[in-house]
Amino acid sequence: MYNSKISGLGYFVPDNVVTNDDLSKIMDTNDEWIQERTGIKERRHVIKGEDTTSTMGVKAARIAIERAGLDKDEIDFIVFATLSPDYYFPGPGVLVQRDLGIKTVGAIDIRNQCSGFVYGISLADQYIKSGMYRNVLVIGSELHSAGLDMTTRGRGVSVIFGDGAGAVVLSREEDNTKGILSTHLHSEGAHAEELSLIAPGMGKRWVLDILEDNDPNDESYYPYMNGQFVFKNAVVRFSEVIMEGLKANNLGPADIDLLIPHQANLRISQFVQKKFGLRDDQVYNNIMKYGNTTAASIPIALTEAWELGKIKEGDLVVLAAFGSGFTWGSAIIRW
Ligand code: UT7
């Protein structure tokens, strides 16, 4: 059995900065409400036509592959996590294979929303552990702004989410005290609809029903979130799954060098920080600049933290996520 380590990492965010004041010009919201409830000051939105979820993923992936010191044809498998794919099908994994000009390796898409990246590296880790693959590209990318209700009706959701992409290359590590030590994944489908986007789906309303209704006020095309319920579940599940990961490795909160939580809400990160007694410099947050970028938030934050020199060899880095599904998970990494 091998371990897998992060051998390269990169991110891409669109240049277009959208501040809270910008949003207050198009809906009934304000900077004070957004910052107080979420910590967000600004986010990035793609300018229509300039990028898609897959093209942002490709940009982040190129950086990750180069930093891994690999040729693109040394990538053995592609994992792409997103809730905002370019197409309903096929998923963006194959678009990355095409756009990077990688030989015909396998590509898989992960539909686990905010936990998508943690699920993705868990999957990649198993392929590497088993010896099946040596280098796996894992991407998290989201283009939320294309599908948000940017009116007052949608303000409870639309002020939170932003666009961007992050990517890592996971590579074989022979020393099994290094790299990804473990991942832990969970789901609770009882709450599937509490954070969801129902259309276009093949559930109770079929595509023909939607076409027949032809209703411009159809809200099922927009994400729905029961914010307070999600918040309450998030703080519990984040804490549980971090402890689960630490315990599985005979470690405790005092061993954490850097926690990178999914950037759901600064208040959630602060709650978890307090619960585990971590200092400010032991938790990396960038939701202030980018909002919640769902599957992209951890790889963007991880890359930024690494670029800023906040991760040193031998550090214990903990990733944790919670979101729609509900799904949640953690990864314990010895850098
Ligand atoms: O990444 C996936 C996981 N997602 C999360 O973890 C998100 C978890 N939830 C949250 O972060 C918070 O619940 C929110 C930030 C989404 C909302 O904060 P809240 O404190 O739960 O606010 P609320 O939804 O209870 O709304 C409070 C008030 C309402 O007005 P009334 O009914 O009290 O008059 C809303 O209509 O704030 C109003 N409101 C807004 N006001 C200004 C909702 N959105 C906005 C807005 N600007 N953007």
Coordinates of N, CA, C and O in Angstrom, one line a residue, residues 18 20 23 26-30 33-34 37-38 40 42-45 83-84 113-114 143-163 193-198 219-231 262-265 287 290-294 324:
V18 N -16.8 41.7 -7.2 CA -18.2 42.2 -6.9 C -18.2 42.4 -5.4 O -18.2 41.5 -4.6
N20 N -19.9 44.0 -1.7 CA -21.2 44.0 -1.1 C -22.0 45.2 -1.5 O -23.2 45.2 -1.7
L23 N -23.6 44.7 -4.8 CA -24.9 43.9 -4.7 C -26.0 44.7 -4.2 O -27.2 44.6 -4.6
I26 N -28.3 46.2 -6.7 CA -29.3 45.4 -7.5 C -30.3 44.6 -6.6 O -31.2 44.0 -7.2
M27 N -30.1 44.6 -5.3 CA -31.1 44.0 -4.5 C -31.1 44.7 -3.1 O -30.2 45.5 -2.8
D28 N -32.1 44.4 -2.3 CA -32.2 45.0 -1.0 C -31.3 44.3 0.0 O -31.7 43.3 0.7
T29 N -30.0 44.7 0.0 CA -29.1 44.1 1.0 C -28.1 45.2 1.4 O -28.2 46.3 0.8
N30 N -27.2 44.9 2.3 CA -26.2 45.9 2.6 C -24.9 45.3 3.1 O -24.9 44.2 3.6
W33 N -25.0 43.9 6.8 CA -25.7 42.6 7.0 C -24.8 41.5 6.5 O -24.6 40.5 7.2
I34 N -24.2 41.6 5.3 CA -23.4 40.5 4.8 C -22.2 40.2 5.6 O -21.9 39.1 5.9
R37 N -23.1 38.7 9.1 CA -23.6 37.3 9.2 C -22.7 36.3 8.5 O -22.8 35.1 8.9
T38 N -21.8 36.8 7.6 CA -21.0 35.8 6.9 C -19.5 36.1 6.8 O -18.7 35.2 6.5
I40 N -18.2 37.9 4.6 CA -17.8 38.2 3.2 C -17.8 39.7 2.9 O -18.7 40.4 3.3
E42 N -16.3 40.7 -0.4 CA -16.4 40.7 -1.8 C -16.3 39.3 -2.3 O -15.9 38.4 -1.6
R43 N -16.6 39.1 -3.6 CA -16.5 37.8 -4.3 C -16.2 38.0 -5.7 O -16.2 39.2 -6.2
R44 N -15.8 37.0 -6.5 CA -15.5 37.1 -7.9 C -16.7 36.6 -8.7 O -17.2 35.5 -8.3
H45 N -17.1 37.3 -9.7 CA -18.1 36.7 -10.7 C -17.5 36.7 -12.1 O -16.9 37.7 -12.5
L83 N -20.9 21.7 -8.5 CA -22.3 21.6 -8.6 C -22.8 22.5 -9.7 O -24.0 22.6 -9.9
S84 N -21.9 23.1 -10.4 CA -22.3 24.0 -11.5 C -21.6 23.6 -12.8 O -20.8 24.4 -13.4
Q113 N -21.2 18.8 -4.0 CA -21.3 20.2 -3.6 C -20.2 20.7 -2.7 O -19.0 20.4 -3.0
C114 N -20.5 21.2 -1.5 CA -19.4 21.8 -0.7 C -18.4 20.8 -0.2 O -17.2 21.1 0.0
L143 N -19.0 27.9 -11.1 CA -19.5 29.2 -11.6 C -20.9 29.4 -11.1 O -21.9 29.1 -11.8
H144 N -20.9 29.9 -9.9 CA -22.2 30.1 -9.3 C -23.0 31.3 -9.9 O -24.3 31.2 -10.0
S145 N -22.3 32.4 -10.2 CA -23.0 33.6 -10.6 C -23.9 33.4 -11.7 O -24.9 34.2 -11.9
A146 N -23.7 32.4 -12.6 CA -24.5 32.2 -13.7 C -25.9 31.7 -13.3 O -26.9 31.8 -14.2
G147 N -26.1 31.2 -12.1 CA -27.4 30.6 -11.8 C -28.0 31.1 -10.5 O -28.9 30.4 -9.9
L148 N -27.6 32.3 -10.0 CA -28.1 32.8 -8.8 C -29.3 33.7 -9.1 O -29.3 34.4 -10.1
D149 N -30.2 33.8 -8.1 CA -31.3 34.8 -8.2 C -30.8 36.1 -7.7 O -30.7 36.3 -6.5
M150 N -30.4 37.0 -8.6 CA -29.8 38.3 -8.2 C -30.8 39.4 -7.9 O -30.6 40.5 -8.2
T151 N -31.9 38.9 -7.4 CA -32.9 39.9 -6.9 C -33.1 39.8 -5.4 O -32.6 38.9 -4.8
T152 N -33.9 40.7 -4.8 CA -34.1 40.6 -3.4 C -34.7 39.3 -3.0 O -34.3 38.8 -1.9
R153 N -35.5 38.7 -3.8 CA -36.0 37.3 -3.5 C -34.9 36.3 -3.2 O -35.1 35.5 -2.3
G154 N -33.8 36.4 -3.9 CA -32.7 35.4 -3.7 C -31.6 35.9 -2.8 O -30.6 35.2 -2.7
R155 N -31.8 37.0 -2.1 CA -30.6 37.6 -1.4 C -30.0 36.7 -0.3 O -28.8 36.8 0.0
G156 N -30.9 35.8 0.3 CA -30.4 35.0 1.4 C -29.3 34.0 0.9 O -28.6 33.4 1.7
V157 N -29.3 33.7 -0.4 CA -28.4 32.8 -1.0 C -27.3 33.5 -1.9 O -26.1 33.2 -1.8
S158 N -27.8 34.4 -2.7 CA -26.9 34.9 -3.8 C -25.8 35.8 -3.3 O -24.8 35.9 -4.0
V159 N -25.9 36.4 -2.1 CA -24.8 37.2 -1.6 C -23.6 36.4 -1.1 O -22.5 36.9 -0.9
I160 N -23.9 35.1 -0.9 CA -22.9 34.2 -0.2 C -21.9 33.6 -1.2 O -20.7 33.4 -0.9
F161 N -22.4 33.3 -2.4 CA -21.6 32.4 -3.3 C -20.8 33.2 -4.3 O -21.2 34.2 -4.8
G162 N -19.6 32.6 -4.7 CA -18.7 33.2 -5.6 C -18.1 32.2 -6.6 O -18.3 31.0 -6.4
D163 N -17.4 32.7 -7.6 CA -16.9 31.8 -8.6 C -15.4 31.6 -8.4 O -14.7 32.5 -8.0
E193 N -33.2 18.2 0.7 CA -33.9 19.4 0.1 C -33.6 20.7 0.8 O -34.0 21.7 0.4
E194 N -32.9 20.6 2.0 CA -32.7 21.8 2.8 C -31.6 22.7 2.1 O -31.5 23.9 2.5
L195 N -30.8 22.2 1.2 CA -29.9 23.0 0.5 C -29.8 22.3 -0.9 O -29.1 21.3 -1.1
S196 N -30.5 22.9 -1.8 CA -30.7 22.1 -3.1 C -31.1 23.0 -4.3 O -31.5 24.2 -4.1
L197 N -30.9 22.5 -5.4 CA -31.4 23.1 -6.7 C -32.1 22.0 -7.4 O -31.5 21.1 -7.9
I198 N -33.5 22.2 -7.5 CA -34.3 21.1 -7.9 C -34.4 20.9 -9.4 O -34.4 19.8 -9.9
E219 N -39.1 29.2 -9.4 CA -37.9 29.3 -8.5 C -37.1 28.1 -8.4 O -36.0 28.1 -7.8
S220 N -37.6 27.0 -9.0 CA -36.9 25.7 -8.9 C -35.6 25.7 -9.6 O -34.8 24.8 -9.5
Y221 N -35.3 26.8 -10.4 CA -34.0 26.9 -11.1 C -33.0 27.5 -10.3 O -31.8 27.6 -10.7
Y222 N -33.4 28.0 -9.1 CA -32.4 28.7 -8.2 C -32.1 27.8 -7.0 O -33.0 27.1 -6.5
P223 N -30.9 28.0 -6.5 CA -30.6 27.2 -5.3 C -31.5 27.7 -4.1 O -31.8 28.9 -3.9
Y224 N -31.9 26.7 -3.3 CA -32.7 27.0 -2.1 C -31.8 26.6 -0.9 O -31.1 25.5 -0.9
M225 N -31.8 27.4 0.2 CA -31.1 27.1 1.4 C -31.8 27.5 2.6 O -32.2 28.6 2.7
N226 N -32.0 26.5 3.5 CA -32.6 26.8 4.8 C -31.4 27.1 5.7 O -30.9 26.3 6.4
G227 N -31.1 28.4 5.6 CA -29.8 28.9 6.2 C -29.5 28.5 7.6 O -28.5 28.0 7.9
Q228 N -30.5 28.7 8.5 CA -30.2 28.5 9.9 C -30.1 27.0 10.2 O -29.3 26.6 11.0
F229 N -30.9 26.2 9.5 CA -30.9 24.7 9.7 C -29.5 24.2 9.2 O -28.9 23.4 9.9
V230 N -29.1 24.7 8.1 CA -27.8 24.3 7.5 C -26.7 24.7 8.5 O -25.8 23.9 8.8
F231 N -26.7 25.9 9.0 CA -25.7 26.5 9.9 C -25.6 25.6 11.1 O -24.5 25.1 11.5
H262 N -13.8 24.3 4.7 CA -14.6 24.8 3.6 C -15.1 26.1 4.0 O -15.6 26.3 5.1
Q263 N -15.0 27.1 3.1 CA -15.4 28.5 3.4 C -16.9 28.7 3.2 O -17.3 29.3 2.2
A264 N -17.6 28.2 4.1 CA -19.1 28.3 4.1 C -19.6 29.6 4.6 O -20.5 30.3 4.1
N265 N -19.0 30.0 5.8 CA -19.4 31.2 6.5 C -18.3 31.4 7.6 O -18.0 30.5 8.3
I287 N -12.8 33.6 2.9 CA -14.2 33.8 2.4 C -14.4 35.3 2.3 O -15.3 35.7 1.5
Y290 N -13.5 35.9 -1.4 CA -14.1 35.1 -2.5 C -15.5 34.6 -2.3 O -16.1 33.9 -3.1
G291 N -16.1 34.8 -1.1 CA -17.4 34.2 -0.8 C -17.2 32.7 -0.7 O -16.1 32.2 -0.5
N292 N -18.4 32.0 -0.7 CA -18.4 30.6 -0.7 C -18.3 30.0 -2.1 O -19.2 30.2 -2.9
T293 N -17.2 29.4 -2.4 CA -17.0 28.8 -3.8 C -17.2 27.3 -3.8 O -16.7 26.6 -4.6
T294 N -18.0 26.8 -2.8 CA -18.4 25.4 -2.8 C -17.2 24.5 -3.0 O -16.3 24.5 -2.2
S324 N -24.5 20.7 1.1 CA -25.7 20.1 0.5 C -25.6 18.6 0.4 O -24.6 18.0 0.1

